[in-house]
């Protein structure tokens, strides 16, 4: 049975707010929690006026916080998006990484177990794969995370799949590839390359490409990703009670190609500047999308050009205009 009530952690973030909008548009009741350390209330401007949405400001690592929400709201599913998104801070502050990623996931899983939540959807990452020689990357590929961020994501996956095997609920771990779209903060040093490039080009500033631009990524629109989150939470059943699925397009696009597409949206924008490759950077990344389609009925539908057009429109609408 599909749940009618869903709890979203990290609801005011880039991905969380789009997920909330997607759930509400599908007729579901949604409660969101966010401590607003990186999330923004402006991201929830549409949702806050919706009669089926409620918001709680709070920290999911606070003892009893998520349990209290489960007791009051009685969600059928939890989409757990809260966590430390900074790869750099996860590496330099391992205690913080443990608390915001591993401990938070454990507390959410315990709340789900104790209060009869049917399913838990977890925001994992392609970072668990590390540098893979064989593309596209399938979920069965050997995992080899580089650094503490990917390690925490992988450990959280194992924890949730263990819960699903031991207790009466299902777990879906979604390995996000390179997500982009409106509401991604370009001012953040941890933001994706697309939002940073779009922000600079809109200001007629050059972008910096590290290496020769031939490195490739699998870029997936946040609109598609929000739909994947919804399908993971509402699919009739999960085979075996636990699943790991890539959220990707299965298509590789070069950074140099991406730059030229973006420049086409900004007339008279400067050409890219090239700098030396950064040590340890993965050259090529692309996921296999087939399992997500088999298990969840999900396949990405927003192509790169369409997604970039949406982002550029958002950037233009968000840019302050000088008064006459």
Tab-separated table of C-alpha atoms in Angstrom:
chain	number	residue	atom	x	y	z
A	1	UNK	CA	0.000	0.000	0.000
A	2	UNK	CA	1.329	3.427	-0.918
A	3	UNK	CA	1.809	5.761	2.072
A	4	UNK	CA	-0.239	8.954	2.175
A	5	UNK	CA	1.970	10.693	4.770
A	6	UNK	CA	5.680	11.231	4.307
A	7	UNK	CA	8.330	12.773	6.556
A	8	UNK	CA	11.215	14.529	4.790
A	9	UNK	CA	14.405	15.350	6.685
A	10	UNK	CA	16.535	18.158	5.260
A	11	UNK	CA	13.334	19.551	3.762
A	12	UNK	CA	14.560	23.124	3.235
A	13	UNK	CA	17.644	22.137	1.281
A	14	UNK	CA	18.242	22.090	-2.458
A	15	UNK	CA	17.075	18.499	-2.971
A	16	UNK	CA	14.709	18.433	0.000
A	17	UNK	CA	12.605	21.379	-1.121
A	18	UNK	CA	12.166	19.968	-4.632
A	19	UNK	CA	11.196	16.634	-3.098
A	20	UNK	CA	8.599	18.326	-0.891
A	21	UNK	CA	7.115	20.086	-3.932
A	22	UNK	CA	6.997	16.796	-5.862
A	23	UNK	CA	5.253	14.967	-3.014
A	24	UNK	CA	2.664	17.698	-2.531
A	25	UNK	CA	1.951	17.823	-6.264
A	26	UNK	CA	1.247	14.087	-6.073
A	27	UNK	CA	-1.424	14.564	-3.407
A	28	UNK	CA	0.580	13.392	-0.402
A	29	UNK	CA	0.671	14.860	3.109
A	30	UNK	CA	4.178	16.002	4.014
A	31	UNK	CA	5.985	17.048	7.164
A	32	UNK	CA	9.446	18.534	6.736
A	33	UNK	CA	12.198	18.986	9.297
A	34	UNK	CA	15.349	21.053	8.831
A	35	UNK	CA	17.696	22.852	11.214
A	36	UNK	CA	18.311	25.543	8.548
A	37	UNK	CA	22.081	25.316	8.951
A	38	UNK	CA	22.350	25.095	5.167
A	39	UNK	CA	18.699	24.918	4.103
A	40	UNK	CA	16.685	28.057	3.403
A	41	UNK	CA	13.048	28.832	4.154
A	42	UNK	CA	12.862	30.598	0.791
A	43	UNK	CA	13.222	27.182	-0.845
A	44	UNK	CA	9.892	26.204	0.734
A	45	UNK	CA	8.011	29.342	-0.291
A	46	UNK	CA	5.452	27.373	-2.314
A	47	UNK	CA	5.098	24.518	0.153
A	48	UNK	CA	4.526	26.705	3.222
A	49	UNK	CA	1.174	27.889	1.885
A	50	UNK	CA	0.035	24.350	1.068
A	51	UNK	CA	-2.624	22.874	3.386
A	52	UNK	CA	-0.988	19.422	3.343
A	53	UNK	CA	2.451	20.634	4.431
A	54	UNK	CA	3.811	21.283	7.907
A	55	UNK	CA	7.337	22.346	8.826
A	56	UNK	CA	9.358	21.800	11.987
A	57	UNK	CA	12.661	23.518	12.627
A	58	UNK	CA	14.891	21.030	14.366
A	59	UNK	CA	17.993	18.853	14.365
A	60	UNK	CA	17.471	15.176	13.535
A	61	UNK	CA	20.396	14.261	15.812
A	62	UNK	CA	18.587	15.705	18.844
A	63	UNK	CA	17.503	12.718	20.953
A	64	UNK	CA	13.820	11.945	20.471
A	65	UNK	CA	13.242	14.596	17.793
A	66	UNK	CA	12.451	12.276	14.877
A	67	UNK	CA	10.682	9.801	17.164
A	68	UNK	CA	8.398	12.599	18.318
A	69	UNK	CA	7.555	13.530	14.739
A	70	UNK	CA	6.825	9.900	13.886
A	71	UNK	CA	4.552	9.603	16.912
A	72	UNK	CA	2.628	12.782	16.036
A	73	UNK	CA	2.560	12.570	12.258
A	74	UNK	CA	2.469	8.758	11.754
A	75	UNK	CA	4.269	8.767	8.392
A	76	UNK	CA	4.161	5.705	6.175
A	77	UNK	CA	7.591	6.574	4.787
A	78	UNK	CA	10.598	8.748	5.614
A	79	UNK	CA	12.825	10.337	2.977
A	80	UNK	CA	16.085	11.008	4.806
A	81	UNK	CA	17.973	13.834	3.077
A	82	UNK	CA	19.468	15.625	6.098
A	83	UNK	CA	23.220	15.328	6.472
A	84	UNK	CA	26.606	16.921	6.000
A	85	UNK	CA	26.901	17.685	2.285
A	86	UNK	CA	30.421	19.094	2.368
A	87	UNK	CA	32.998	16.545	1.231
A	88	UNK	CA	35.747	18.843	2.526
A	89	UNK	CA	34.279	19.187	6.022
A	90	UNK	CA	33.529	15.466	6.193
A	91	UNK	CA	37.249	14.901	5.661
A	92	UNK	CA	38.538	17.624	7.995
A	93	UNK	CA	35.911	17.151	10.747
A	94	UNK	CA	35.324	13.388	11.105
A	95	UNK	CA	33.375	13.832	14.354
A	96	UNK	CA	30.914	16.122	12.585
A	97	UNK	CA	30.700	13.694	9.680
A	98	UNK	CA	29.860	10.880	12.091
A	99	UNK	CA	27.177	12.881	13.896
A	100	UNK	CA	25.424	14.410	10.893
A	101	UNK	CA	25.682	11.419	8.588
A	102	UNK	CA	26.022	8.118	10.456
A	103	UNK	CA	24.418	8.993	13.801
A	104	UNK	CA	21.582	10.882	12.104
A	105	UNK	CA	20.840	7.886	9.887
A	106	UNK	CA	20.826	5.556	12.896
A	107	UNK	CA	18.410	7.808	14.806
A	108	UNK	CA	16.058	8.065	11.833
A	109	UNK	CA	16.145	4.284	11.359
A	110	UNK	CA	15.405	3.722	15.058
A	111	UNK	CA	12.462	6.112	14.899
A	112	UNK	CA	11.143	4.242	11.865
A	113	UNK	CA	11.541	0.879	13.596
A	114	UNK	CA	9.846	1.947	16.812
A	115	UNK	CA	6.889	3.687	15.182
A	116	UNK	CA	5.972	1.312	12.405
A	117	UNK	CA	7.186	3.381	9.457
A	118	UNK	CA	6.870	1.171	6.387
A	119	UNK	CA	9.799	2.464	4.336
A	120	UNK	CA	12.933	4.583	4.643
A	121	UNK	CA	14.491	6.235	1.581
A	122	UNK	CA	18.104	7.340	2.006
A	123	UNK	CA	20.092	9.920	0.035
A	124	UNK	CA	23.328	8.120	-0.760
A	125	UNK	CA	25.885	9.142	-3.353
A	126	UNK	CA	27.907	7.920	-6.315
A	127	UNK	CA	30.873	8.836	-4.082
A	128	UNK	CA	30.646	5.294	-2.681
A	129	UNK	CA	32.054	3.981	-5.984
A	130	UNK	CA	35.279	5.971	-6.040
A	131	UNK	CA	37.133	5.913	-9.356
A	132	UNK	CA	35.734	3.132	-11.541
A	133	UNK	CA	37.441	1.847	-14.686
A	134	UNK	CA	34.322	0.251	-16.161
A	135	UNK	CA	31.433	2.472	-17.258
A	136	UNK	CA	28.527	2.770	-16.905
A	137	UNK	CA	28.725	1.971	-13.207
A	138	UNK	CA	26.308	-0.694	-12.044
A	139	UNK	CA	25.217	-1.113	-8.446
A	140	UNK	CA	27.116	-4.411	-8.293
A	141	UNK	CA	30.430	-2.650	-8.983
A	142	UNK	CA	32.973	-2.933	-6.159
A	143	UNK	CA	32.619	0.049	-3.860
A	144	UNK	CA	35.772	1.991	-3.068
A	145	UNK	CA	34.916	5.385	-1.583
A	146	UNK	CA	37.650	7.997	-1.489
A	147	UNK	CA	37.563	9.933	1.776
A	148	UNK	CA	35.244	10.136	4.751
A	149	UNK	CA	32.153	11.480	2.957
A	150	UNK	CA	31.761	8.466	0.680
A	151	UNK	CA	32.699	6.145	3.529
A	152	UNK	CA	29.912	7.563	5.715
A	153	UNK	CA	27.395	7.186	2.884
A	154	UNK	CA	28.401	3.566	2.353
A	155	UNK	CA	28.269	2.805	6.085
A	156	UNK	CA	24.784	4.353	6.256
A	157	UNK	CA	23.654	2.170	3.365
A	158	UNK	CA	24.902	-0.954	5.146
A	159	UNK	CA	23.188	0.118	8.366
A	160	UNK	CA	19.823	0.649	6.671
A	161	UNK	CA	19.974	-2.556	4.661
A	162	UNK	CA	20.774	-4.358	7.911
A	163	UNK	CA	17.736	-2.767	9.549
A	164	UNK	CA	15.570	-3.794	6.601
A	165	UNK	CA	16.802	-7.381	6.830
A	166	UNK	CA	16.242	-7.526	10.598
A	167	UNK	CA	13.072	-5.527	11.192
A	168	UNK	CA	9.702	-4.924	9.617
A	169	UNK	CA	10.430	-2.111	7.199
A	170	UNK	CA	11.924	-1.548	3.763
A	171	UNK	CA	14.989	0.518	2.862
A	172	UNK	CA	15.850	2.133	-0.463
A	173	UNK	CA	19.313	3.672	-0.827
A	174	UNK	CA	19.541	6.030	-3.798
A	175	UNK	CA	23.012	6.752	-5.141
A	176	UNK	CA	22.737	10.248	-6.599
A	177	UNK	CA	25.095	11.198	-9.404
A	178	UNK	CA	25.786	14.870	-10.338
A	179	UNK	CA	22.600	16.704	-9.404
A	180	UNK	CA	21.861	20.202	-10.696
A	181	UNK	CA	18.983	22.641	-10.913
A	182	UNK	CA	17.271	25.660	-9.355
A	183	UNK	CA	17.884	26.469	-5.662
A	184	UNK	CA	21.410	25.048	-5.631
A	185	UNK	CA	23.418	27.754	-3.895
A	186	UNK	CA	26.279	28.854	-6.189
A	187	UNK	CA	27.865	30.813	-3.334
A	188	UNK	CA	28.580	27.591	-1.479
A	189	UNK	CA	32.077	26.188	-2.068
A	190	UNK	CA	30.434	22.762	-2.117
A	191	UNK	CA	27.940	23.573	-4.865
A	192	UNK	CA	27.864	21.691	-8.148
A	193	UNK	CA	29.863	22.845	-11.146
A	194	UNK	CA	26.734	23.718	-13.138
A	195	UNK	CA	25.277	26.178	-10.621
A	196	UNK	CA	28.682	27.821	-10.155
A	197	UNK	CA	29.204	28.152	-13.915
A	198	UNK	CA	25.691	29.527	-14.501
A	199	UNK	CA	26.073	32.085	-11.729
A	200	UNK	CA	29.415	33.354	-13.045
A	201	UNK	CA	28.351	33.483	-16.688
A	202	UNK	CA	25.188	35.397	-15.769
A	203	UNK	CA	27.479	38.026	-14.215
A	204	UNK	CA	29.679	38.064	-17.366
A	205	UNK	CA	32.520	36.444	-15.414
A	206	UNK	CA	34.719	33.650	-16.806
A	207	UNK	CA	34.481	30.119	-15.486
A	208	UNK	CA	37.490	27.986	-14.615
A	209	UNK	CA	37.773	24.486	-16.050
A	210	UNK	CA	40.343	22.269	-14.353
A	211	UNK	CA	42.187	20.110	-16.867
A	212	UNK	CA	41.351	20.155	-20.569
A	213	UNK	CA	37.580	19.818	-20.105
A	214	UNK	CA	37.424	16.288	-21.493
A	215	UNK	CA	36.435	14.827	-18.123
A	216	UNK	CA	32.826	13.613	-18.132
A	217	UNK	CA	29.987	13.441	-15.636
A	218	UNK	CA	26.452	12.066	-15.481
A	219	UNK	CA	24.326	15.157	-14.803
A	220	UNK	CA	20.811	14.542	-13.464
A	221	UNK	CA	18.173	17.237	-12.982
A	222	UNK	CA	16.936	17.820	-9.448
A	223	UNK	CA	13.411	17.600	-10.869
A	224	UNK	CA	14.090	14.019	-11.944
A	225	UNK	CA	15.792	13.274	-8.651
A	226	UNK	CA	12.770	14.503	-6.672
A	227	UNK	CA	10.588	12.169	-8.722
A	228	UNK	CA	12.960	9.290	-7.953
A	229	UNK	CA	12.628	10.075	-4.243
A	230	UNK	CA	8.833	10.026	-4.514
A	231	UNK	CA	8.788	6.744	-6.417
A	232	UNK	CA	11.178	5.175	-3.914
A	233	UNK	CA	8.849	6.181	-1.077
A	234	UNK	CA	5.611	5.106	-2.766
A	235	UNK	CA	6.467	2.045	-4.891
A	236	UNK	CA	4.091	-0.809	-3.969
A	237	UNK	CA	6.921	-3.014	-2.712
A	238	UNK	CA	10.701	-3.349	-2.692
A	239	UNK	CA	11.977	-6.794	-3.726
A	240	UNK	CA	13.756	-8.412	-0.810
A	241	UNK	CA	12.896	-5.496	1.471
A	242	UNK	CA	16.025	-3.508	0.617
A	243	UNK	CA	17.469	-2.036	-2.554
A	244	UNK	CA	20.309	0.143	-3.783
A	245	UNK	CA	19.633	2.122	-6.976
A	246	UNK	CA	21.572	4.646	-9.021
A	247	UNK	CA	19.806	7.913	-9.790
A	248	UNK	CA	21.408	8.994	-13.034
A	249	UNK	CA	20.769	9.431	-16.747
A	250	UNK	CA	23.227	6.891	-18.087
A	251	UNK	CA	24.710	9.590	-20.345
A	252	UNK	CA	28.161	11.154	-20.103
A	253	UNK	CA	28.689	14.826	-20.907
A	254	UNK	CA	32.078	16.526	-21.048
A	255	UNK	CA	32.753	19.586	-18.903
A	256	UNK	CA	33.952	21.513	-21.979
A	257	UNK	CA	30.680	20.694	-23.775
A	258	UNK	CA	28.687	21.761	-20.723
A	259	UNK	CA	30.519	25.087	-20.653
A	260	UNK	CA	29.709	25.831	-24.294
A	261	UNK	CA	26.025	24.956	-23.843
A	262	UNK	CA	25.814	27.317	-20.876
A	263	UNK	CA	27.628	30.099	-22.739
A	264	UNK	CA	24.931	29.845	-25.405
A	265	UNK	CA	22.373	31.017	-22.841
A	266	UNK	CA	24.451	34.085	-21.940
A	267	UNK	CA	25.312	36.212	-25.002
A	268	UNK	CA	28.720	37.918	-24.880
A	269	UNK	CA	29.811	35.850	-21.892
A	270	UNK	CA	33.580	35.260	-21.700
A	271	UNK	CA	35.272	32.048	-22.755
A	272	UNK	CA	36.305	29.536	-20.127
A	273	UNK	CA	39.688	29.722	-18.463
A	274	UNK	CA	41.646	26.489	-18.100
A	275	UNK	CA	43.775	25.527	-15.117
A	276	UNK	CA	45.813	22.499	-14.106
A	277	UNK	CA	43.902	19.370	-13.181
A	278	UNK	CA	43.209	18.959	-9.483
A	279	UNK	CA	44.923	15.981	-7.845
A	280	UNK	CA	42.653	13.019	-7.202
A	281	UNK	CA	39.836	14.217	-9.463
A	282	UNK	CA	37.834	11.437	-11.094
A	283	UNK	CA	38.106	11.712	-14.877
A	284	UNK	CA	34.940	9.939	-15.963
A	285	UNK	CA	31.713	9.035	-14.190
A	286	UNK	CA	28.468	7.622	-15.532
A	287	UNK	CA	25.831	5.444	-13.900
A	288	UNK	CA	23.707	2.589	-15.184
A	289	UNK	CA	20.034	3.575	-14.723
A	290	UNK	CA	18.435	0.173	-15.368
A	291	UNK	CA	17.927	-1.021	-11.788
A	292	UNK	CA	16.045	2.135	-10.785
A	293	UNK	CA	13.676	1.512	-13.673
A	294	UNK	CA	13.217	-2.149	-12.756
A	295	UNK	CA	12.682	-1.591	-9.024
A	296	UNK	CA	11.060	1.858	-8.901
A	297	UNK	CA	9.778	2.508	-12.404
A	298	UNK	CA	12.108	5.506	-12.620
A	299	UNK	CA	14.025	6.750	-15.625
A	300	UNK	CA	15.337	10.297	-15.977
A	301	UNK	CA	13.293	12.382	-18.391
A	302	UNK	CA	14.890	15.843	-18.276
A	303	UNK	CA	17.741	16.155	-20.763
A	304	UNK	CA	20.733	18.346	-20.017
A	305	UNK	CA	19.729	21.211	-22.307
A	306	UNK	CA	16.212	21.378	-20.842
A	307	UNK	CA	17.534	21.266	-17.296
A	308	UNK	CA	20.079	23.988	-18.024
A	309	UNK	CA	17.363	26.176	-19.510
A	310	UNK	CA	15.335	25.828	-16.285
A	311	UNK	CA	18.376	26.725	-14.204
A	312	UNK	CA	19.252	29.742	-16.345
A	313	UNK	CA	15.674	31.023	-16.055
A	314	UNK	CA	15.853	30.620	-12.281
A	315	UNK	CA	19.194	32.453	-12.108
A	316	UNK	CA	17.802	35.305	-14.222
A	317	UNK	CA	14.673	35.589	-12.068
A	318	UNK	CA	16.761	35.542	-8.879
A	319	UNK	CA	19.237	38.211	-9.984
A	320	UNK	CA	18.465	41.645	-8.483
A	321	UNK	CA	17.721	44.239	-11.126
A	322	UNK	CA	18.879	47.829	-10.869
A	323	UNK	CA	16.057	50.325	-10.462
A	324	UNK	CA	15.449	52.850	-13.220
